Coordinates of C-alpha atoms in Angstrom, one line a residue:
Chain A
X18 CA -19.7 -35.3 -22.7
X19 CA -18.6 -34.1 -26.2
X20 CA -16.9 -30.9 -27.4
X21 CA -16.2 -29.7 -30.9
X22 CA -13.7 -27.1 -32.0
X23 CA -12.8 -25.7 -35.4
X24 CA -9.2 -24.6 -36.0
X25 CA -7.9 -22.4 -38.8
X26 CA -4.5 -22.9 -40.3
X27 CA -2.1 -20.1 -39.6
X28 CA -4.1 -18.7 -36.7
X29 CA -1.4 -18.9 -34.0
X30 CA -3.2 -16.4 -31.7
X31 CA -6.1 -18.9 -31.2
X32 CA -3.9 -22.0 -30.7
X33 CA -4.7 -23.4 -27.2
X34 CA -8.4 -22.6 -27.2
X35 CA -9.5 -26.2 -27.2
X36 CA -6.9 -27.3 -24.6
X37 CA -7.9 -24.5 -22.2
X38 CA -11.5 -25.4 -22.5
X39 CA -11.0 -29.1 -22.0
X40 CA -8.6 -28.4 -19.1
X41 CA -11.4 -26.5 -17.3
X42 CA -13.8 -29.3 -17.7
X43 CA -11.4 -32.0 -16.5
X44 CA -10.6 -29.9 -13.4
X45 CA -14.3 -29.7 -12.6
X46 CA -14.8 -33.4 -12.7
X47 CA -11.9 -34.1 -10.3
X48 CA -9.5 -35.8 -12.7
X49 CA -6.0 -36.3 -11.3
X50 CA -3.9 -33.1 -12.1
X51 CA -1.1 -35.3 -13.6
X52 CA -3.6 -36.8 -16.1
X53 CA -5.0 -33.4 -16.9
X54 CA -1.6 -32.2 -17.7
X55 CA -1.0 -35.1 -20.1
X56 CA -4.3 -34.4 -21.9
X57 CA -3.6 -30.6 -22.1
X58 CA -0.1 -31.1 -23.4
X59 CA -1.1 -33.7 -26.0
X60 CA -4.1 -31.6 -27.2
X61 CA -2.2 -28.4 -27.3
X62 CA 0.6 -30.0 -29.4
X63 CA -2.0 -31.4 -31.8
X64 CA -3.9 -28.1 -32.0
X65 CA -0.7 -26.3 -32.8
X66 CA 0.1 -28.9 -35.5
X67 CA -3.1 -28.0 -37.3
X68 CA -2.3 -24.3 -37.0
X69 CA 1.3 -24.6 -38.1
X70 CA 0.8 -27.1 -41.0
X71 CA -2.8 -27.6 -42.2
X72 CA -5.3 -25.4 -44.0
X73 CA -7.9 -26.0 -41.3
X74 CA -9.1 -28.8 -39.0
X75 CA -11.8 -30.1 -36.6
X76 CA -11.3 -31.3 -33.1
X77 CA -13.7 -33.6 -31.3
X78 CA -13.2 -34.4 -27.7
X79 CA -15.2 -37.1 -25.9
X80 CA -15.0 -37.3 -22.1
X81 CA -16.3 -40.3 -20.2
X82 CA -15.6 -41.3 -16.6
X83 CA -12.9 -43.7 -17.8
X84 CA -11.1 -41.8 -20.6
X85 CA -10.6 -38.8 -22.8
X86 CA -10.8 -39.5 -26.5
X87 CA -9.6 -36.8 -28.9
X88 CA -9.9 -36.9 -32.6
X89 CA -8.3 -34.3 -34.9
X90 CA -9.1 -34.2 -38.6
X91 CA -7.3 -31.7 -40.8
X92 CA -7.2 -30.8 -44.4
X93 CA -3.7 -30.0 -45.4
X94 CA -0.4 -31.3 -46.8
X95 CA -0.4 -34.5 -44.8
X96 CA 2.7 -36.2 -43.4
X97 CA 5.0 -37.8 -45.9
X98 CA 6.8 -40.1 -43.5
X99 CA 4.8 -40.8 -40.4
X100 CA 7.5 -42.9 -38.9
X101 CA 10.1 -40.2 -39.2
X102 CA 7.7 -37.6 -37.9
X103 CA 7.3 -39.6 -34.7
X104 CA 11.0 -39.3 -34.0
X105 CA 12.1 -36.6 -31.6
X106 CA 13.8 -33.7 -33.4
X107 CA 12.6 -34.5 -36.9
X108 CA 11.1 -31.4 -38.4
X109 CA 10.0 -30.1 -41.8
X110 CA 9.1 -26.6 -40.4
X111 CA 10.3 -23.5 -42.3
X112 CA 12.7 -21.2 -40.6
X113 CA 9.9 -18.7 -40.2
X114 CA 7.9 -21.1 -38.2
X115 CA 10.9 -22.1 -36.1
X116 CA 11.6 -18.5 -35.3
X117 CA 8.2 -18.3 -33.8
X118 CA 9.1 -21.0 -31.4
X119 CA 7.3 -23.8 -33.2
X120 CA 8.6 -26.7 -35.3
X121 CA 11.3 -28.0 -33.0
X122 CA 10.3 -31.6 -34.0
X123 CA 8.7 -32.4 -30.7
X124 CA 5.0 -32.4 -31.8
X125 CA 4.1 -35.9 -32.5
X126 CA 6.7 -37.5 -30.2
X127 CA 5.3 -35.4 -27.4
X128 CA 1.8 -36.4 -28.0
X129 CA 2.8 -40.1 -28.1
X130 CA 4.6 -39.7 -24.8
X131 CA 1.5 -38.3 -23.1
X132 CA -1.1 -40.6 -24.7
X133 CA -2.1 -44.1 -23.7
X134 CA -3.2 -44.9 -27.3
X135 CA -2.1 -42.7 -30.2
X136 CA -2.7 -43.3 -33.9
X137 CA -1.8 -41.2 -36.9
X138 CA -3.3 -41.7 -40.4
X139 CA -2.2 -39.4 -43.1
X140 CA -2.6 -38.9 -46.8
X141 CA -0.1 -36.6 -48.6
X142 CA -1.9 -33.8 -50.2
X143 CA -5.2 -34.4 -48.4
X144 CA -4.8 -34.3 -44.6
X145 CA -4.1 -36.0 -41.3
X146 CA -6.2 -37.7 -38.7
X147 CA -4.9 -38.1 -35.1
X148 CA -6.6 -40.2 -32.5
X149 CA -5.5 -39.7 -28.9
X150 CA -6.8 -41.7 -26.0
X151 CA -5.8 -41.0 -22.4
X152 CA -7.2 -43.1 -19.5
X153 CA -8.5 -40.9 -16.7
X154 CA -8.1 -43.6 -14.1
X155 CA -4.8 -43.3 -12.4
X156 CA -3.1 -46.7 -12.3
X157 CA 0.1 -45.6 -10.8
Chain B
X20 CA -7.6 -34.9 -1.0
X21 CA -6.9 -33.7 2.5
X22 CA -9.6 -31.5 4.0
X23 CA -8.1 -29.6 6.9
X24 CA -9.7 -26.5 8.3
X25 CA -7.9 -23.6 6.7
X26 CA -7.4 -20.4 8.5
X27 CA -8.7 -17.3 6.8
X28 CA -7.8 -13.8 7.6
X29 CA -10.8 -12.4 5.9
X30 CA -14.2 -12.2 7.6
X31 CA -17.4 -10.8 6.3
X32 CA -19.3 -8.7 8.9
X33 CA -23.0 -9.5 8.4
X34 CA -24.0 -6.3 10.2
X35 CA -22.1 -4.1 7.7
X36 CA -22.7 -6.2 4.5
X37 CA -25.5 -4.8 2.4
X38 CA -25.3 -7.7 -0.1
X39 CA -24.2 -5.4 -3.0
X40 CA -22.4 -8.4 -4.7
X41 CA -19.3 -6.4 -5.7
X42 CA -17.1 -8.9 -3.9
X43 CA -18.8 -11.8 -5.6
X44 CA -17.9 -10.5 -9.0
X45 CA -14.2 -10.1 -8.4
X46 CA -13.4 -13.3 -6.4
X47 CA -10.9 -15.2 -8.5
X48 CA -12.1 -18.6 -7.2
X49 CA -15.9 -17.7 -7.3
X50 CA -16.0 -18.4 -3.6
X51 CA -18.7 -15.8 -2.8
X52 CA -22.5 -16.0 -3.2
X53 CA -25.2 -13.6 -1.9
X54 CA -28.0 -15.2 0.1
X55 CA -30.6 -13.4 2.3
X56 CA -29.0 -10.1 1.4
X57 CA -25.5 -11.0 2.7
X58 CA -22.3 -12.1 1.1
X59 CA -21.4 -15.7 2.1
X60 CA -17.9 -17.1 1.6
X61 CA -17.0 -20.7 0.8
X62 CA -14.0 -21.2 3.2
X63 CA -12.4 -24.0 1.2
X64 CA -12.2 -21.9 -1.9
X65 CA -11.0 -18.6 -0.5
X66 CA -7.3 -17.9 -1.1
X67 CA -7.1 -14.7 1.1
X68 CA -6.1 -12.6 -1.9
X69 CA -8.1 -9.6 -0.6
X70 CA -9.6 -8.6 -3.9
X71 CA -13.0 -8.5 -2.2
X72 CA -11.8 -6.0 0.3
X73 CA -10.7 -3.6 -2.4
X74 CA -14.2 -3.4 -3.9
X75 CA -16.3 -3.5 -0.7
X76 CA -18.1 -0.1 -0.5
X77 CA -19.3 -0.6 3.1
X78 CA -16.0 -1.9 4.5
X79 CA -17.8 -5.1 5.6
X80 CA -14.8 -7.4 5.1
X81 CA -12.4 -7.2 7.9
X82 CA -8.9 -8.6 8.2
X83 CA -8.2 -10.4 11.4
X84 CA -5.2 -9.3 13.5
X85 CA -3.7 -10.1 16.8
X86 CA -4.2 -7.7 19.7
X87 CA -1.3 -5.3 19.8
X88 CA -1.1 -5.6 23.6
X89 CA 0.0 -9.2 23.1
X90 CA 3.6 -8.0 22.5
X91 CA 3.8 -7.3 26.2
X92 CA 3.4 -11.0 26.9
X93 CA 7.1 -11.3 26.0
X94 CA 10.3 -9.9 27.4
X95 CA 12.1 -9.6 24.1
X96 CA 9.6 -8.0 21.6
X97 CA 11.1 -8.2 18.1
X98 CA 9.4 -6.5 15.3
X99 CA 9.8 -7.9 11.8
X100 CA 8.8 -5.0 9.6
X101 CA 8.7 -5.3 5.8
X102 CA 10.8 -2.6 4.1
X103 CA 7.7 -1.7 2.1
X104 CA 6.5 0.1 5.3
X105 CA 9.2 2.8 4.9
X106 CA 7.8 3.6 1.4
X107 CA 4.5 4.8 3.1
X108 CA 6.0 7.9 4.7
X109 CA 7.1 11.3 3.3
X110 CA 10.8 12.2 3.1
X111 CA 10.5 14.2 6.3
X112 CA 10.1 11.1 8.3
X113 CA 13.5 9.4 8.6
X114 CA 14.2 5.7 9.2
X115 CA 15.7 6.8 12.5
X116 CA 12.5 8.5 13.5
X117 CA 10.4 5.5 12.6
X118 CA 12.8 3.2 14.5
X119 CA 12.7 5.4 17.6
X120 CA 8.9 5.6 17.6
X121 CA 8.6 1.9 17.3
X122 CA 11.0 1.4 20.2
X123 CA 8.9 3.9 22.3
X124 CA 5.8 1.8 21.5
X125 CA 7.5 -1.1 23.2
X126 CA 9.6 -3.1 20.8
X127 CA 13.1 -4.3 21.8
X128 CA 14.4 -4.1 18.2
X129 CA 13.2 -3.5 14.7
X130 CA 14.3 -5.7 11.8
X131 CA 13.3 -6.0 8.2
X132 CA 12.4 -9.5 7.1
X133 CA 14.5 -8.9 4.0
X134 CA 17.7 -9.1 6.1
X135 CA 17.8 -12.7 5.0
X136 CA 17.4 -12.1 1.2
X137 CA 21.1 -12.3 0.3
X138 CA 21.2 -15.8 1.7
X139 CA 17.8 -16.7 0.2
X140 CA 18.6 -15.5 -3.3
X141 CA 21.7 -17.6 -3.5
X142 CA 19.8 -20.6 -2.1
X143 CA 17.0 -20.0 -4.7
X144 CA 19.6 -19.9 -7.6
X145 CA 20.9 -23.4 -6.5
X146 CA 17.3 -24.6 -6.0
X147 CA 16.3 -23.7 -9.6
X148 CA 19.2 -25.6 -11.0
X149 CA 18.2 -28.8 -9.2
X150 CA 14.4 -28.7 -9.6
X151 CA 11.5 -29.0 -12.0
X152 CA 11.4 -25.7 -14.0
X153 CA 10.0 -23.2 -14.2
X154 CA 10.2 -22.9 -10.5
X155 CA 7.4 -20.7 -9.1
X156 CA 8.3 -18.4 -6.3
X157 CA 6.8 -19.2 -2.9
X158 CA 7.0 -15.5 -1.8
X159 CA 3.3 -14.5 -2.2
X160 CA 1.1 -16.8 -0.1
X161 CA -2.0 -15.9 -2.1
X162 CA -0.3 -17.2 -5.3
X163 CA 0.5 -20.5 -3.5
X164 CA -3.1 -20.8 -2.4
X165 CA -4.3 -19.9 -5.9
X166 CA -2.2 -22.7 -7.4
X167 CA -3.4 -25.2 -4.8
X168 CA -7.0 -24.4 -5.5
X169 CA -7.1 -23.5 -9.3
X170 CA -3.9 -24.9 -10.7
X171 CA -3.3 -28.2 -8.7
X172 CA -1.1 -29.6 -11.5
X173 CA 1.4 -26.9 -10.8
X174 CA 2.0 -27.5 -7.1
X175 CA 5.2 -29.3 -7.7
X176 CA 6.6 -26.3 -9.5
X177 CA 6.2 -24.1 -6.3
X178 CA 9.6 -23.5 -4.7
X179 CA 9.7 -25.4 -1.4
X180 CA 11.8 -22.8 0.4
X181 CA 10.9 -20.5 3.4
X182 CA 10.6 -16.8 2.7
X183 CA 12.3 -13.8 4.2
X184 CA 9.8 -13.2 7.0
X185 CA 10.2 -16.8 8.3
X186 CA 14.0 -17.0 7.8
X187 CA 14.6 -13.7 9.6
X188 CA 12.3 -14.8 12.4
X189 CA 14.4 -17.9 12.8
X190 CA 17.6 -15.9 12.7
X191 CA 16.4 -13.4 15.3
X192 CA 15.3 -16.2 17.7
X193 CA 18.8 -17.7 17.3
X194 CA 20.6 -14.4 17.9
X195 CA 18.5 -13.5 20.9
X196 CA 18.8 -16.9 22.5
X197 CA 22.5 -17.0 22.0
X198 CA 23.8 -13.5 22.3
X199 CA 21.4 -12.3 24.9
X200 CA 20.9 -15.7 26.6
X201 CA 17.2 -15.1 26.3
X202 CA 14.8 -17.8 27.3
X203 CA 13.1 -19.0 24.0
X204 CA 9.6 -18.5 25.6
X205 CA 10.4 -14.9 26.4
X206 CA 11.2 -14.0 22.8
X207 CA 8.1 -12.7 20.9
X208 CA 8.4 -12.2 17.2
X209 CA 5.8 -10.0 15.5
X210 CA 5.4 -9.6 11.8
X211 CA 3.8 -6.5 10.3
X212 CA 1.7 -7.6 7.3
X213 CA 0.9 -5.6 4.2
X214 CA -1.9 -8.1 3.2
X215 CA -4.4 -10.7 4.3
X216 CA -2.6 -13.6 2.7
X217 CA 0.6 -13.2 4.8
X218 CA -1.6 -13.5 8.0
X219 CA -3.1 -16.7 6.7
X220 CA 0.4 -18.0 5.9
X221 CA 1.6 -17.3 9.5
X222 CA -1.6 -18.9 11.0
X223 CA -1.7 -21.9 8.7
X224 CA 1.5 -22.3 6.7
X225 CA 1.5 -24.4 3.5
X226 CA 4.2 -27.0 3.3
X227 CA 4.1 -28.7 6.6
X228 CA 6.0 -26.5 9.0
X229 CA 5.2 -24.3 12.0
X230 CA 5.6 -20.6 11.6
X231 CA 8.3 -19.1 13.8
X232 CA 6.2 -15.9 14.0
X233 CA 4.3 -15.4 17.3
X234 CA 1.9 -12.6 16.2
X235 CA 0.8 -10.5 13.3
X236 CA 0.2 -6.7 13.3
X237 CA -1.6 -5.1 10.4
X238 CA 0.4 -2.5 8.5
X239 CA -2.4 0.1 8.4
X240 CA -2.7 0.0 12.2
X241 CA 1.0 0.5 12.8
X242 CA 1.2 3.2 10.1
X243 CA -1.5 5.2 11.9
X244 CA 0.4 5.0 15.2
X245 CA 3.8 5.9 13.7
X246 CA 2.3 8.7 11.6
X247 CA 0.6 10.2 14.6
X248 CA 3.8 10.1 16.7
X249 CA 6.0 11.4 13.9
X250 CA 3.7 14.4 13.4
X251 CA 4.1 15.2 17.1
X252 CA 7.9 14.8 17.0
X253 CA 8.2 17.0 13.9
X254 CA 6.1 19.7 15.6
X255 CA 8.2 19.4 18.7
X256 CA 11.3 19.6 16.6
X257 CA 12.9 16.7 18.2
X258 CA 16.5 16.8 16.9
X259 CA 18.5 14.3 18.9
X260 CA 17.0 11.1 17.8
X261 CA 19.1 8.0 18.6
X262 CA 21.0 7.3 15.4
X263 CA 20.4 3.6 15.5
X264 CA 20.4 2.0 12.1
X265 CA 17.9 -0.5 10.8
X266 CA 19.9 -3.0 8.9
X267 CA 19.0 -2.5 5.2
X268 CA 20.5 -3.1 1.8
X269 CA 19.4 -2.3 -1.8
X270 CA 18.5 -5.9 -2.5
X271 CA 16.5 -6.1 0.7
X272 CA 14.5 -3.0 -0.1
X273 CA 13.8 -4.1 -3.7
X274 CA 12.9 -7.7 -2.8
X275 CA 9.3 -7.0 -2.0
X276 CA 8.8 -4.9 -5.2
X277 CA 8.1 -6.4 -8.6
X278 CA 11.3 -7.8 -10.0
X279 CA 13.0 -8.1 -6.6
X280 CA 13.5 -11.8 -7.0
X281 CA 13.8 -12.1 -10.8
X282 CA 16.5 -9.5 -11.2
X283 CA 18.8 -11.5 -9.0
X284 CA 18.3 -14.9 -10.7
X285 CA 21.1 -16.4 -12.7
X286 CA 18.6 -18.1 -15.0
X287 CA 15.9 -16.7 -17.2
X288 CA 13.1 -15.3 -15.1
X289 CA 9.8 -13.5 -15.5
X290 CA 8.3 -11.1 -12.9
X291 CA 4.5 -10.8 -13.0
X292 CA 2.3 -8.8 -10.7
X293 CA -1.5 -8.3 -10.5
X294 CA -4.0 -11.1 -9.9
X295 CA -5.3 -11.4 -13.5
X296 CA -1.8 -11.3 -15.0
X297 CA -0.8 -14.1 -12.6
X298 CA -3.8 -16.2 -13.5
X299 CA -3.1 -15.7 -17.2
X300 CA 0.5 -16.9 -16.8
X301 CA -0.5 -19.9 -14.7
X302 CA -3.1 -20.9 -17.4
X303 CA -0.5 -20.7 -20.0
X304 CA 2.0 -22.6 -18.0
X305 CA -0.5 -25.3 -17.3
X306 CA -1.2 -25.5 -21.0
X307 CA 2.5 -26.1 -21.7
X308 CA 2.6 -22.8 -23.6
X309 CA 5.5 -21.3 -21.6
X310 CA 9.0 -22.4 -22.6
X311 CA 12.5 -21.1 -21.9
X312 CA 11.7 -19.6 -18.5
X313 CA 13.4 -21.0 -15.4
X314 CA 11.9 -18.9 -12.7
X315 CA 8.5 -17.2 -12.2
X316 CA 8.1 -14.4 -9.7
X317 CA 4.4 -14.1 -9.3
X318 CA 2.8 -11.5 -7.0
X319 CA -1.0 -11.1 -6.5
X320 CA -1.0 -7.4 -6.0
X321 CA -0.2 -4.9 -8.7
X322 CA 3.2 -3.4 -7.8
X323 CA 3.7 -6.3 -5.5
X324 CA 3.7 -5.6 -1.7
X325 CA 3.6 -1.9 -2.3
X326 CA 0.0 -2.6 -3.6
X327 CA -0.9 -4.7 -0.6
X328 CA -4.4 -4.2 0.8
X329 CA -3.1 -3.0 4.1
X330 CA -0.6 -0.5 2.8
X331 CA -2.1 3.0 3.3
X332 CA -0.4 5.0 0.5
X333 CA -0.5 4.9 -3.3
X334 CA 1.4 1.9 -4.6
X335 CA 3.3 3.8 -7.3
X336 CA 4.6 6.5 -4.9
X337 CA 5.6 3.9 -2.4
X338 CA 7.4 1.8 -4.9
X339 CA 9.2 4.7 -6.3
X340 CA 10.3 6.0 -2.9
X341 CA 11.7 2.6 -2.0
X342 CA 13.6 2.3 -5.3
X343 CA 15.2 5.7 -4.6
X344 CA 16.1 4.6 -1.0
X345 CA 17.6 1.5 -2.4
X346 CA 20.0 3.4 -4.6
X347 CA 21.6 5.1 -1.5
X348 CA 22.2 1.8 0.3
X349 CA 24.9 -0.8 -0.1
X350 CA 23.8 -3.5 -2.5
X351 CA 24.1 -6.5 -0.2
X352 CA 24.2 -7.0 3.5
X353 CA 25.2 -10.6 4.4
X354 CA 24.6 -12.0 7.9
X355 CA 27.6 -13.9 9.5
X356 CA 28.2 -17.4 8.0
X357 CA 27.4 -19.0 11.3
X358 CA 23.8 -17.8 10.8
X359 CA 23.5 -18.5 7.1
X360 CA 24.6 -22.1 7.9
X361 CA 21.8 -22.3 10.5
X362 CA 19.3 -20.9 8.0
X363 CA 20.5 -23.4 5.4
X364 CA 19.5 -26.2 7.8
X365 CA 15.9 -24.9 8.2
X366 CA 15.2 -23.3 4.9
X367 CA 13.3 -26.2 3.2
X368 CA 9.6 -26.8 3.6
X369 CA 7.6 -30.0 2.9
X370 CA 5.3 -31.0 0.1
X371 CA 2.7 -28.6 -1.1
X372 CA -0.6 -30.4 -1.4
X373 CA -3.3 -29.4 -4.0
X374 CA -6.6 -28.2 -2.6
X375 CA -8.8 -28.8 -5.7
X376 CA -12.2 -27.3 -5.6
X377 CA -14.9 -29.9 -5.6
X378 CA -17.5 -28.1 -7.8
X379 CA -19.9 -31.0 -8.4
X380 CA -19.1 -34.3 -6.8
X381 CA -16.0 -36.1 -5.5
X382 CA -16.8 -39.1 -7.8
X383 CA -15.8 -38.4 -11.4
X384 CA -18.7 -40.4 -12.9
X385 CA -21.3 -38.5 -10.8
X386 CA -19.4 -35.2 -11.4
X387 CA -19.5 -35.7 -15.2
X388 CA -23.3 -36.3 -15.1
X389 CA -23.8 -33.2 -13.0
X390 CA -21.6 -31.2 -15.3
X391 CA -23.5 -32.2 -18.4
X392 CA -26.7 -31.1 -16.7
X393 CA -25.1 -27.8 -15.7
X394 CA -24.0 -27.3 -19.3
X395 CA -27.6 -27.8 -20.5
X396 CA -28.8 -25.3 -17.9
X397 CA -26.1 -22.8 -18.8
X398 CA -27.1 -22.9 -22.4
X399 CA -30.7 -22.0 -21.4
X400 CA -29.5 -18.9 -19.5
X401 CA -29.1 -15.6 -21.1
X402 CA -25.3 -15.3 -20.5
X403 CA -25.0 -11.7 -19.4
X404 CA -23.5 -12.7 -16.0
X405 CA -25.6 -9.9 -14.3
X406 CA -25.3 -11.6 -10.8
X407 CA -28.9 -10.8 -9.9
X408 CA -29.4 -14.4 -9.0
X409 CA -26.8 -14.1 -6.2
X410 CA -24.2 -16.3 -8.1
X411 CA -21.2 -14.7 -9.9
X412 CA -22.0 -15.8 -13.4
X413 CA -24.6 -17.7 -15.4
X414 CA -22.2 -20.7 -15.4
X415 CA -21.9 -20.5 -11.6
X416 CA -25.7 -20.4 -11.3
X417 CA -26.0 -23.5 -13.5
X418 CA -23.5 -25.2 -11.2
X419 CA -25.3 -24.0 -8.1
X420 CA -28.7 -25.3 -9.5
X421 CA -27.2 -28.8 -10.2
X422 CA -25.7 -28.9 -6.7
X423 CA -29.0 -28.0 -5.1
X424 CA -27.8 -24.6 -3.9
X425 CA -30.0 -22.5 -6.0
X426 CA -33.1 -22.8 -8.2
X427 CA -33.3 -21.9 -11.9
X428 CA -35.9 -19.3 -11.0
X429 CA -33.2 -17.4 -9.2
X430 CA -32.5 -16.0 -12.7
X431 CA -34.4 -12.8 -13.3
X432 CA -35.0 -13.7 -17.0
X433 CA -36.2 -17.2 -16.1
X434 CA -38.7 -15.7 -13.6
X435 CA -40.1 -13.3 -16.2
X436 CA -40.4 -16.2 -18.6
X437 CA -42.2 -18.3 -16.0
X438 CA -44.4 -15.3 -15.1
X439 CA -45.3 -14.7 -18.8
X440 CA -46.2 -18.4 -19.1
X441 CA -48.3 -18.1 -16.0
X442 CA -46.4 -20.7 -14.0
X443 CA -45.0 -18.2 -11.4
X444 CA -47.0 -15.7 -9.5
X445 CA -45.7 -12.2 -8.5
X446 CA -45.8 -13.4 -4.9
X447 CA -43.6 -16.4 -5.7
X448 CA -41.2 -14.2 -7.7
X449 CA -40.9 -11.7 -4.8
X450 CA -40.3 -14.6 -2.4
X451 CA -37.3 -15.8 -4.5
X452 CA -35.9 -12.3 -4.7
X453 CA -36.2 -12.0 -0.9
X454 CA -34.3 -15.3 -0.4
X455 CA -31.4 -13.9 -2.4
X456 CA -31.3 -10.2 -1.6
X457 CA -33.1 -10.1 1.8
X458 CA -36.7 -9.1 2.6
X459 CA -35.6 -5.6 3.7
X460 CA -34.9 -4.7 0.1
X461 CA -38.6 -5.1 -0.9
X462 CA -40.2 -2.7 1.6
X463 CA -40.6 1.0 1.0
X464 CA -38.1 3.0 3.0

């Protein structure tokens, strides 16, 4: 089952639309609540990333009985140093964004923590693509 | 997932139900459908919140209660009466009068469940420091059930501590068995409930423990009896009432009102009342959108227990009256250490298990297939959620069709489409309507 969402940069009021929708679906197909939480947290962080940093982006979510695959493509400034951005606490957010409660430097590390497979591809000045895969089969 | 039979305090009386579908529209777990002109409830999905009772125009949904005469099965008849009860009366009716009327009705003593809140609040503050935050209050049983059914990923955030009614019941049992040397079997503890959810929590507690409460009396019933007697007493000008005090404190009175827990927390807390507000907060919490909050006080009813379905008077008047009463009382009222030590030994409850709704199929693979089908059906429906199909929304009808519990022609618009295409006769259309709304709706009166 596939879902598509469009996200506008700067639209903080709509952040969380995709994660709410996906959460609802996963609950209805009896996915373990712990796994749902991981999907929701990872997707929400990624969604907020687009809102906070990019001009706009598209989210594609593919749910199969074995896994949830999420791909987020945005057009925006890109990430200069992906390695650094993956470190906890590293942030380039402006003070204005921080005041709003975002930009604490937990975005990408938090996604990584919740994903089984996580890849980031970014081109400065063009945009970023995230791929998140979370297995829905509870192994532990 | 465990599938135990869950006790429900709510019962739909078929002889009174006219199938108007008001209840179906407000149920937060979509547990109600209309079939054959009657509302049917899915027992595994009901959380005893009582929203259906509020909107039922024919009073067809009844709240179960124990027979009042059962109190006389016991020698020591102890009443655990929530302080919210005192907010129901006018200023002319004093606490002493209420107390003496209740004694005349047969109770040995009257206590408020909130006698134990000083102990509980302190215990909660320590609990918050040691557990996964935000900690969600376990005060409102409908909230716990809502989380079990709709927000299973949050069950571990629910505070695993007993609440005032249970703690006070334990305390009273201890006091009466020690001080009065009463035989345990002769002590009967009766709780007066402002809502349906508290009844369910006495009859089938969540968290693997047995309730210390022997019976439940509905607040509206007790109110009527006390009100009647007090009018008599006022008319007779009874002046020399026994000046026996009900043990009360400011904190105790305010505990059942919105903010009663949160205002006494050392950490950052949030107090939320009203079912939709609670659902909204839980959605956000589940999405990871809530940060910097250590404690969530969540109450299903607007104005908390003052808005309970069994409280007879206006919730705002009742809450205001109680707040004014609280100002005149000492802030705290600790019970002796000997008893708080005892309560500390029994305050914890066990694991709270999720009770996830199986909408489609227990197997994920099958559920996903069915859900895809339901999505297709939903897109073919008009999306006005009129409820004329006997399901609460177009989405719910699509689910019901996939699960074999309804046909697509249950939808009014689909029937007209099929009629227009010539594939459905008027007779067939009427037959479908009768199955949902009952044959009696289609005869001239």
